PDB file of C-alpha atoms and ligand atoms in Angstrom:
ATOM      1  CA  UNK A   1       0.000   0.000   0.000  1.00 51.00           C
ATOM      2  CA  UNK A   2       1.427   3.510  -1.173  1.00 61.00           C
ATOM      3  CA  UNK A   3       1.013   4.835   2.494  1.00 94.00           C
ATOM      4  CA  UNK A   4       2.426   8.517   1.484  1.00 98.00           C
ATOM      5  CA  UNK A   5       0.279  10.909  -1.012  1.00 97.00           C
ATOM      6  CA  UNK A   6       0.699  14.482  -2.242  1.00 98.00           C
ATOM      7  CA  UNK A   7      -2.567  16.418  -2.544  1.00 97.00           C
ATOM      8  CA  UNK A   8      -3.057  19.673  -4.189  1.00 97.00           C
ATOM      9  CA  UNK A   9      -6.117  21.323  -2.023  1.00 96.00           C
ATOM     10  CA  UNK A  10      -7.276  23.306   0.512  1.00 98.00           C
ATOM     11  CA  UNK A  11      -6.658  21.425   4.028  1.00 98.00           C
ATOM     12  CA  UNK A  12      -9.655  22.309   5.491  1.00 98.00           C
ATOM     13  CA  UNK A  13     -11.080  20.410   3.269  1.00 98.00           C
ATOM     14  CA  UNK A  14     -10.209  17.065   3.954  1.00 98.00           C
ATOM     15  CA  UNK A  15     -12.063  14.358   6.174  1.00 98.00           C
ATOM     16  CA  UNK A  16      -9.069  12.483   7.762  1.00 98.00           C
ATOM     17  CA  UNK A  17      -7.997  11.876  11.563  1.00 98.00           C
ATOM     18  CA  UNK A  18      -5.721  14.929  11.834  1.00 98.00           C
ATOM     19  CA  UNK A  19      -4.608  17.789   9.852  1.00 99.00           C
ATOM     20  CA  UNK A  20      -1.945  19.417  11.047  1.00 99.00           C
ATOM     21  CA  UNK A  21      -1.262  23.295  11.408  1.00 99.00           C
ATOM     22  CA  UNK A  22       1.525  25.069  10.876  1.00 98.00           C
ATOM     23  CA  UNK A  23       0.828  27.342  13.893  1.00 98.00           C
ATOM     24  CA  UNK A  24       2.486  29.702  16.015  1.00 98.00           C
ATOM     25  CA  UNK A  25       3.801  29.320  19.993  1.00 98.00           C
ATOM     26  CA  UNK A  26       0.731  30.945  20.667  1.00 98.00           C
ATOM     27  CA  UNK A  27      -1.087  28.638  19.805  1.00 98.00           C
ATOM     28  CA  UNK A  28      -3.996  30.821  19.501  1.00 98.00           C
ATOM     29  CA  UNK A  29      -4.636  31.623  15.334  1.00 97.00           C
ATOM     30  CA  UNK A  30      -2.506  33.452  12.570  1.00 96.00           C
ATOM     31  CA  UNK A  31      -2.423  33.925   8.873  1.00 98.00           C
ATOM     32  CA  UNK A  32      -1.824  31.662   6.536  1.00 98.00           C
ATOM     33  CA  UNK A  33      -2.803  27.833   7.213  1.00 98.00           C
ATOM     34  CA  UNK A  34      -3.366  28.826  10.447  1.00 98.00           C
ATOM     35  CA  UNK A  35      -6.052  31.648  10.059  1.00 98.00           C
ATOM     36  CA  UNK A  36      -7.761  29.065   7.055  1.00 98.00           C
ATOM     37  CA  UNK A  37      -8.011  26.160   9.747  1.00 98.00           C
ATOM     38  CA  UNK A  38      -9.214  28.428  12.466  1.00 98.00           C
ATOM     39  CA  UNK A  39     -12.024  29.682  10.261  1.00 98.00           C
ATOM     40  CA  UNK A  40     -12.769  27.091   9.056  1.00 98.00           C
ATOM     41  CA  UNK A  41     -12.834  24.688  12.452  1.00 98.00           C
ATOM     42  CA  UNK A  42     -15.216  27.800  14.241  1.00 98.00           C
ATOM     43  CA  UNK A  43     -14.685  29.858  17.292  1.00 98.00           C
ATOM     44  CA  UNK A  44     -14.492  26.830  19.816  1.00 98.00           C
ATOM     45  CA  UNK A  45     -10.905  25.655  18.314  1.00 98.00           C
ATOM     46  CA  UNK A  46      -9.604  28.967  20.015  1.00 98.00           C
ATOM     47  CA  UNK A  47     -11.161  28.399  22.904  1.00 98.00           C
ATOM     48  CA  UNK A  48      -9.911  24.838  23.644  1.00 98.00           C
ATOM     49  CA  UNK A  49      -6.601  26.396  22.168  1.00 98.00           C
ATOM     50  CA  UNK A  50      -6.715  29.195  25.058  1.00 98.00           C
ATOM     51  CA  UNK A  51      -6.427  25.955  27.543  1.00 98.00           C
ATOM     52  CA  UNK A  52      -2.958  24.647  25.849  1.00 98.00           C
ATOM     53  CA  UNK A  53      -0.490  27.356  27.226  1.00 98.00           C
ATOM     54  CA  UNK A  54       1.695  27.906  23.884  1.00 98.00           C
ATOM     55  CA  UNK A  55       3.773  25.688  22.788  1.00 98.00           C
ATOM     56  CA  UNK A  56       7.492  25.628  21.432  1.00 98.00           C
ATOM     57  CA  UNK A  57       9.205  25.498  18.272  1.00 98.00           C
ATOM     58  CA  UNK A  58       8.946  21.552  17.339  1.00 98.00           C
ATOM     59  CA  UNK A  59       6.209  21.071  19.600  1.00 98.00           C
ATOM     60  CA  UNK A  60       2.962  19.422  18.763  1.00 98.00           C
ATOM     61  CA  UNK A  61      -0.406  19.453  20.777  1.00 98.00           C
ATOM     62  CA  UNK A  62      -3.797  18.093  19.928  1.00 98.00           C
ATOM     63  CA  UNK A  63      -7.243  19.292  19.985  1.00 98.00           C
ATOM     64  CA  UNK A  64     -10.565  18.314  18.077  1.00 98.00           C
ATOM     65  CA  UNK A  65     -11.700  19.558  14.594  1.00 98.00           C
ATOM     66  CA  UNK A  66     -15.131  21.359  15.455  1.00 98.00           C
ATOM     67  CA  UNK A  67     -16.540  21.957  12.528  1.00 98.00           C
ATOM     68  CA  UNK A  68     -13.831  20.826  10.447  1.00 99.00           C
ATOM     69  CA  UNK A  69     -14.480  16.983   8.314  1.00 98.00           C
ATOM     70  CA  UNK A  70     -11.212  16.249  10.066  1.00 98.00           C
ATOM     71  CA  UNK A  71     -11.956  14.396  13.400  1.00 98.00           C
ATOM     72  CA  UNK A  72      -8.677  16.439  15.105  1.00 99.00           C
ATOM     73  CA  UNK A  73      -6.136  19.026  14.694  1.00 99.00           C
ATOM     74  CA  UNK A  74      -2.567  18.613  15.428  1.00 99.00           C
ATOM     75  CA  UNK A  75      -0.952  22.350  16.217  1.00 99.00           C
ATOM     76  CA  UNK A  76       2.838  22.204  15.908  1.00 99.00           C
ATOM     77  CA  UNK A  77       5.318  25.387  15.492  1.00 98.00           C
ATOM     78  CA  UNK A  78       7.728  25.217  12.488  1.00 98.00           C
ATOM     79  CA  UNK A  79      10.617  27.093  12.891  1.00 98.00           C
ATOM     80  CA  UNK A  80      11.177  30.641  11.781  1.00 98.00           C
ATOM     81  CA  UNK A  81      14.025  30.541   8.453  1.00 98.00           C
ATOM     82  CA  UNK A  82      16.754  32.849  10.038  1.00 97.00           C
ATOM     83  CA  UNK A  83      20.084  31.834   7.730  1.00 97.00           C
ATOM     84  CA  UNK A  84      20.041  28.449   9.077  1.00 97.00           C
ATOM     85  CA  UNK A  85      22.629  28.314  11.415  1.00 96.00           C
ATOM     86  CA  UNK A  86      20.158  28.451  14.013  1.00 97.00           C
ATOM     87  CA  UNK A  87      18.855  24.705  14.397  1.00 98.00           C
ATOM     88  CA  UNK A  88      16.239  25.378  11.976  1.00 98.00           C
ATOM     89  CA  UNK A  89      16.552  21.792  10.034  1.00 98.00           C
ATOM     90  CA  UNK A  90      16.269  19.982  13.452  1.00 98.00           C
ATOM     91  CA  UNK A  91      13.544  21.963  14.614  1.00 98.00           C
ATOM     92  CA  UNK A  92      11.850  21.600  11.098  1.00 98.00           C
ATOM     93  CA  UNK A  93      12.186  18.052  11.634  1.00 98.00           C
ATOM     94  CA  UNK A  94      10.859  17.486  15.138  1.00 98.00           C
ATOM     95  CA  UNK A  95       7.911  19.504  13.892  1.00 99.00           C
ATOM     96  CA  UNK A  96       7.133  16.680  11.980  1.00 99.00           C
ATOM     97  CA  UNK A  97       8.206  13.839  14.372  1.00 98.00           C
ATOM     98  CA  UNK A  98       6.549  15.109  17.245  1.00 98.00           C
ATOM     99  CA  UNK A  99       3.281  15.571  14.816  1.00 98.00           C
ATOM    100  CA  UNK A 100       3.487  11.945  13.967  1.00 98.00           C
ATOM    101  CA  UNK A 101       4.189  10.570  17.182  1.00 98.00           C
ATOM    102  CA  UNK A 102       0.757  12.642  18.430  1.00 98.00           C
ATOM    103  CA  UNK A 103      -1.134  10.813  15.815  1.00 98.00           C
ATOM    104  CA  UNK A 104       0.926   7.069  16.436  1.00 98.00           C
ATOM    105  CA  UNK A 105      -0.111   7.495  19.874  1.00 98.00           C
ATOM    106  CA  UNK A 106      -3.673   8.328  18.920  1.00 98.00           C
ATOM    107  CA  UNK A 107      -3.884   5.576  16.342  1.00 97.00           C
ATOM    108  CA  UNK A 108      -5.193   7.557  13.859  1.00 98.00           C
ATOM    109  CA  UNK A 109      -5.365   6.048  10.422  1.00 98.00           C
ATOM    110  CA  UNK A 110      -4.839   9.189   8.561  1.00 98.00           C
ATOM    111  CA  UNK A 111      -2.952  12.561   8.781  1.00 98.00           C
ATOM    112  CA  UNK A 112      -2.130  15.211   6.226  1.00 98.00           C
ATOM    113  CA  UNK A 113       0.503  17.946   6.791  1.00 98.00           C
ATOM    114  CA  UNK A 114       0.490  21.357   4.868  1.00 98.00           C
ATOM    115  CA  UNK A 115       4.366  22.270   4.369  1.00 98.00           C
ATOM    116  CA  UNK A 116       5.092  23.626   7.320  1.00 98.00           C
ATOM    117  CA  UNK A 117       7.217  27.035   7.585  1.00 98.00           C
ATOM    118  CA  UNK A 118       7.382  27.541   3.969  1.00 98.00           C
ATOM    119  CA  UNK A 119       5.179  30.479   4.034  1.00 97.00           C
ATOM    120  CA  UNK A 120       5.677  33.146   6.209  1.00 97.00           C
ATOM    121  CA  UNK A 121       8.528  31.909   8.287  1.00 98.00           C
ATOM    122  CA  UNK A 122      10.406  31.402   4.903  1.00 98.00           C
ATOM    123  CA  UNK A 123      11.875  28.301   5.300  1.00 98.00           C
ATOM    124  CA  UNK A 124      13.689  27.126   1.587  1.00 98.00           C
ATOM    125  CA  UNK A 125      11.096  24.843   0.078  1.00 98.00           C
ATOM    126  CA  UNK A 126      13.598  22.211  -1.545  1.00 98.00           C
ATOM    127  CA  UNK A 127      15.000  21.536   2.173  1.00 98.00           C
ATOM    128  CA  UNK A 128      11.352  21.545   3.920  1.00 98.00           C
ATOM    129  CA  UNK A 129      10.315  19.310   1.058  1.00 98.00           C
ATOM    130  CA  UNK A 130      13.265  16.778   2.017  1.00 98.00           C
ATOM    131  CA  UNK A 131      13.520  17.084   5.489  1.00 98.00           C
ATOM    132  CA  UNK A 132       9.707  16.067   5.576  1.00 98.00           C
ATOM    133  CA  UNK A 133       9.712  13.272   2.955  1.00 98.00           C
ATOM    134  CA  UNK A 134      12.343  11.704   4.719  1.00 98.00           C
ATOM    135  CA  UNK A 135      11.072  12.411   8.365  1.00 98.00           C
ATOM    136  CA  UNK A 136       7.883  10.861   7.170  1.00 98.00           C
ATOM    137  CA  UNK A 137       9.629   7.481   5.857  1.00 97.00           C
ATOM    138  CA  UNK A 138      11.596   7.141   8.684  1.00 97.00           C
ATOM    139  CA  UNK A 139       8.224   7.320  10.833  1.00 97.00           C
ATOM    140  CA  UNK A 140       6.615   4.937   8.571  1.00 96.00           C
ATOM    141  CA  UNK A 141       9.386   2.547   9.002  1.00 95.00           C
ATOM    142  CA  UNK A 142       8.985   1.721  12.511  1.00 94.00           C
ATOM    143  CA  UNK A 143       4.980   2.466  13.419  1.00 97.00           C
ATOM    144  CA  UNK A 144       2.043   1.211  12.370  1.00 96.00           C
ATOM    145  CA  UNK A 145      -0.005   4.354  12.775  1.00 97.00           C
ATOM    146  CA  UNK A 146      -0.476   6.596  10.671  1.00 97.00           C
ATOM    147  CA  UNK A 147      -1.381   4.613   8.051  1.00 97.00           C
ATOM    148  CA  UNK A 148      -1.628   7.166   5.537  1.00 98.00           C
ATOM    149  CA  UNK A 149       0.443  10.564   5.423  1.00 98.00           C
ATOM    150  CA  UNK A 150      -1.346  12.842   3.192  1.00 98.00           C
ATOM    151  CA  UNK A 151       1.597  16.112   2.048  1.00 98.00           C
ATOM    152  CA  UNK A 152      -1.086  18.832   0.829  1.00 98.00           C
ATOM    153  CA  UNK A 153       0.343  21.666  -1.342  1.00 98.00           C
ATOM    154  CA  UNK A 154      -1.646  25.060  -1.404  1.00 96.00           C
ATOM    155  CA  UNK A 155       0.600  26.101  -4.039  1.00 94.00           C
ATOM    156  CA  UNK A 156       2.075  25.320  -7.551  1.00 95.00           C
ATOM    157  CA  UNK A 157       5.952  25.427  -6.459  1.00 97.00           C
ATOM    158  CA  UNK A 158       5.412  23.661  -3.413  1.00 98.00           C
ATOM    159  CA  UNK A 159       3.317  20.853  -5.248  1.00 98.00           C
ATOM    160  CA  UNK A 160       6.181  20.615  -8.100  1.00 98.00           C
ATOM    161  CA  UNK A 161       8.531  19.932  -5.432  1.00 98.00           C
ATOM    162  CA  UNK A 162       7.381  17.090  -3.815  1.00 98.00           C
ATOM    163  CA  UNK A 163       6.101  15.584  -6.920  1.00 98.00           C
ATOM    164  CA  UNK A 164       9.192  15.420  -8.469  1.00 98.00           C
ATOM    165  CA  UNK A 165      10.682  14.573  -5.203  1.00 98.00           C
ATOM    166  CA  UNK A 166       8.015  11.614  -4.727  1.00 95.00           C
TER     167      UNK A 166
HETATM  168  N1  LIG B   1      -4.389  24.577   3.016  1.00 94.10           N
HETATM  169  C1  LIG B   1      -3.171  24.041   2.812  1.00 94.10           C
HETATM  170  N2  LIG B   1      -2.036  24.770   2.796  1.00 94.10           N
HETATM  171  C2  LIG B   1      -2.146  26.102   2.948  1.00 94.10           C
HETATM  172  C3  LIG B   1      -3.392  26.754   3.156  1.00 94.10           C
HETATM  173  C4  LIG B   1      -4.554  25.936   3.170  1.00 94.10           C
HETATM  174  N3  LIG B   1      -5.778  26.434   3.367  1.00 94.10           N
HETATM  175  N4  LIG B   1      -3.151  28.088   3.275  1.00 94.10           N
HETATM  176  C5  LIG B   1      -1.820  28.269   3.149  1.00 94.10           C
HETATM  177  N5  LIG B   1      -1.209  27.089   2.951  1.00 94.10           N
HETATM  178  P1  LIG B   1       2.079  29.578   6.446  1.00 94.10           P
HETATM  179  P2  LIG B   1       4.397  29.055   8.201  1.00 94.10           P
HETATM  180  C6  LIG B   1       0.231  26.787   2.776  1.00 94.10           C
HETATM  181  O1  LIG B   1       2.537  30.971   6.185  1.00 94.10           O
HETATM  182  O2  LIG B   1       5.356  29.445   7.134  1.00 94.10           O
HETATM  183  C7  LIG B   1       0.756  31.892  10.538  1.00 94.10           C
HETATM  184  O3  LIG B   1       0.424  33.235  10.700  1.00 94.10           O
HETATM  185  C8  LIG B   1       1.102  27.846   2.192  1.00 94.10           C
HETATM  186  O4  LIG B   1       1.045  27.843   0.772  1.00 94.10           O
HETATM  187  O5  LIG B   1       0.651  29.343   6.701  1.00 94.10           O
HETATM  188  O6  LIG B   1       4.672  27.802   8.975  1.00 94.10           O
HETATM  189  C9  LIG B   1       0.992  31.200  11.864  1.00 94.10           C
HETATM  190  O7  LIG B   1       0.153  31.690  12.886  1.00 94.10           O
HETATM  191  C10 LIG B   1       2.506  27.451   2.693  1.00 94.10           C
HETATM  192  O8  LIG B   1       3.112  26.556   1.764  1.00 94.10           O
HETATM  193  O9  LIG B   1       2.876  28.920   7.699  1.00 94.10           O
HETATM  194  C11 LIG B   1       2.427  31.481  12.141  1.00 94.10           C
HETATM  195  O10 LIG B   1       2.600  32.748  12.751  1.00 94.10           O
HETATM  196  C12 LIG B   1       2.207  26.670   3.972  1.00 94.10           C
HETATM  197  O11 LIG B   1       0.777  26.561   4.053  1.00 94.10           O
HETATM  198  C13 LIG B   1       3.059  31.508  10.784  1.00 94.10           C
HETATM  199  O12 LIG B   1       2.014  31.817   9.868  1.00 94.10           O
HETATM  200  C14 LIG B   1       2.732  27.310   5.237  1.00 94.10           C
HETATM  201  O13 LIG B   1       2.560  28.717   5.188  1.00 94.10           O
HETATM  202  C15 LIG B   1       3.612  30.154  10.413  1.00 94.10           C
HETATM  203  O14 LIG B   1       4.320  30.269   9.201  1.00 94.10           O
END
């Protein structure tokens, strides 16, 4: 079973376990992914966000979907691109990691990641692209759950990437 697939849509959109957002320490909404999930999910996401204190770069925390066809939303903080001599391909990748373990210990069947930190906190695209492909395999290799890892690209360059990449 092909248990990685690259989507071109709107994340909202999609009835799986999890989506994950590419979200902020706050923790509490944004732009971007963010703002479109928060919309989307209605004004009780926020609230049961209020109750989750922040969280740090590479950090992931759970909460339900609300009115979102996804069952649950994973919030994890990407790092900011500053040069990136400052841990950003670790922290990139425990973004990931720490998303997947959420949903391994949650047996959930299904997740699907936007690409995290390629918008606003400018992270190179080719490197996210890798650094999750890879971080996603890796997972795959030793845990059952997720069974499927859905990569959903908003836009044209990032879906080129990870198709050719794929
Ligand atoms: N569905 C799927 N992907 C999307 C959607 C959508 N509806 N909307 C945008 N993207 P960004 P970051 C893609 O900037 O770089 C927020 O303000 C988009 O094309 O959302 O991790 C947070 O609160 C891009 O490829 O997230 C943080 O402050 C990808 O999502 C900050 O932005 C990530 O872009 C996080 O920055």
């Amino acid at each position: 079973m092909n248990k990685i697939e690259l989507i071109r849509e709107d994340i909202t959109k999609l009835e799986v376990d999890a989506i994950v957002n590419a979200a902020n320490k706050s923790l509490l909404g944004g732009g971007g992914v963010d703002g479109a999930i928060h919309r989307a999910a209605g004004p009780y996401l926020k609230k049961e966000c209020e109750t989750l204190g922040g969280a740090e770069t590479g950090q992931a925390k759970l909460t339900k979907g609300y009115d979102l066809p996804a069952s649950y939303v994973i919030h994890t903080v990407g790092p900011v691109w500053n040069g990136g001599n400052n841990n950003e391909e670790e922290l990139l990748e425990k973004a990931y990691r720490n998303s997947l373990k959420l949903a391994a210990m949650n047996e959930f069947e299904t997740i699907a990641f936007p690409n995290i930190s390629t918008g606003v906190y400018h992270f190179p695209r080719e490197l996210a692209a890798d650094i999750a492909i890879k971080t996603v395999r890796d997972f795959q290799q030793d845990n059952e759950f997720p069974r499927k890892v859905y990569f959903v690209c908003f836009d044209d360059d990032n879906f080129n990437i990870y198709n050719q990449k794929l």
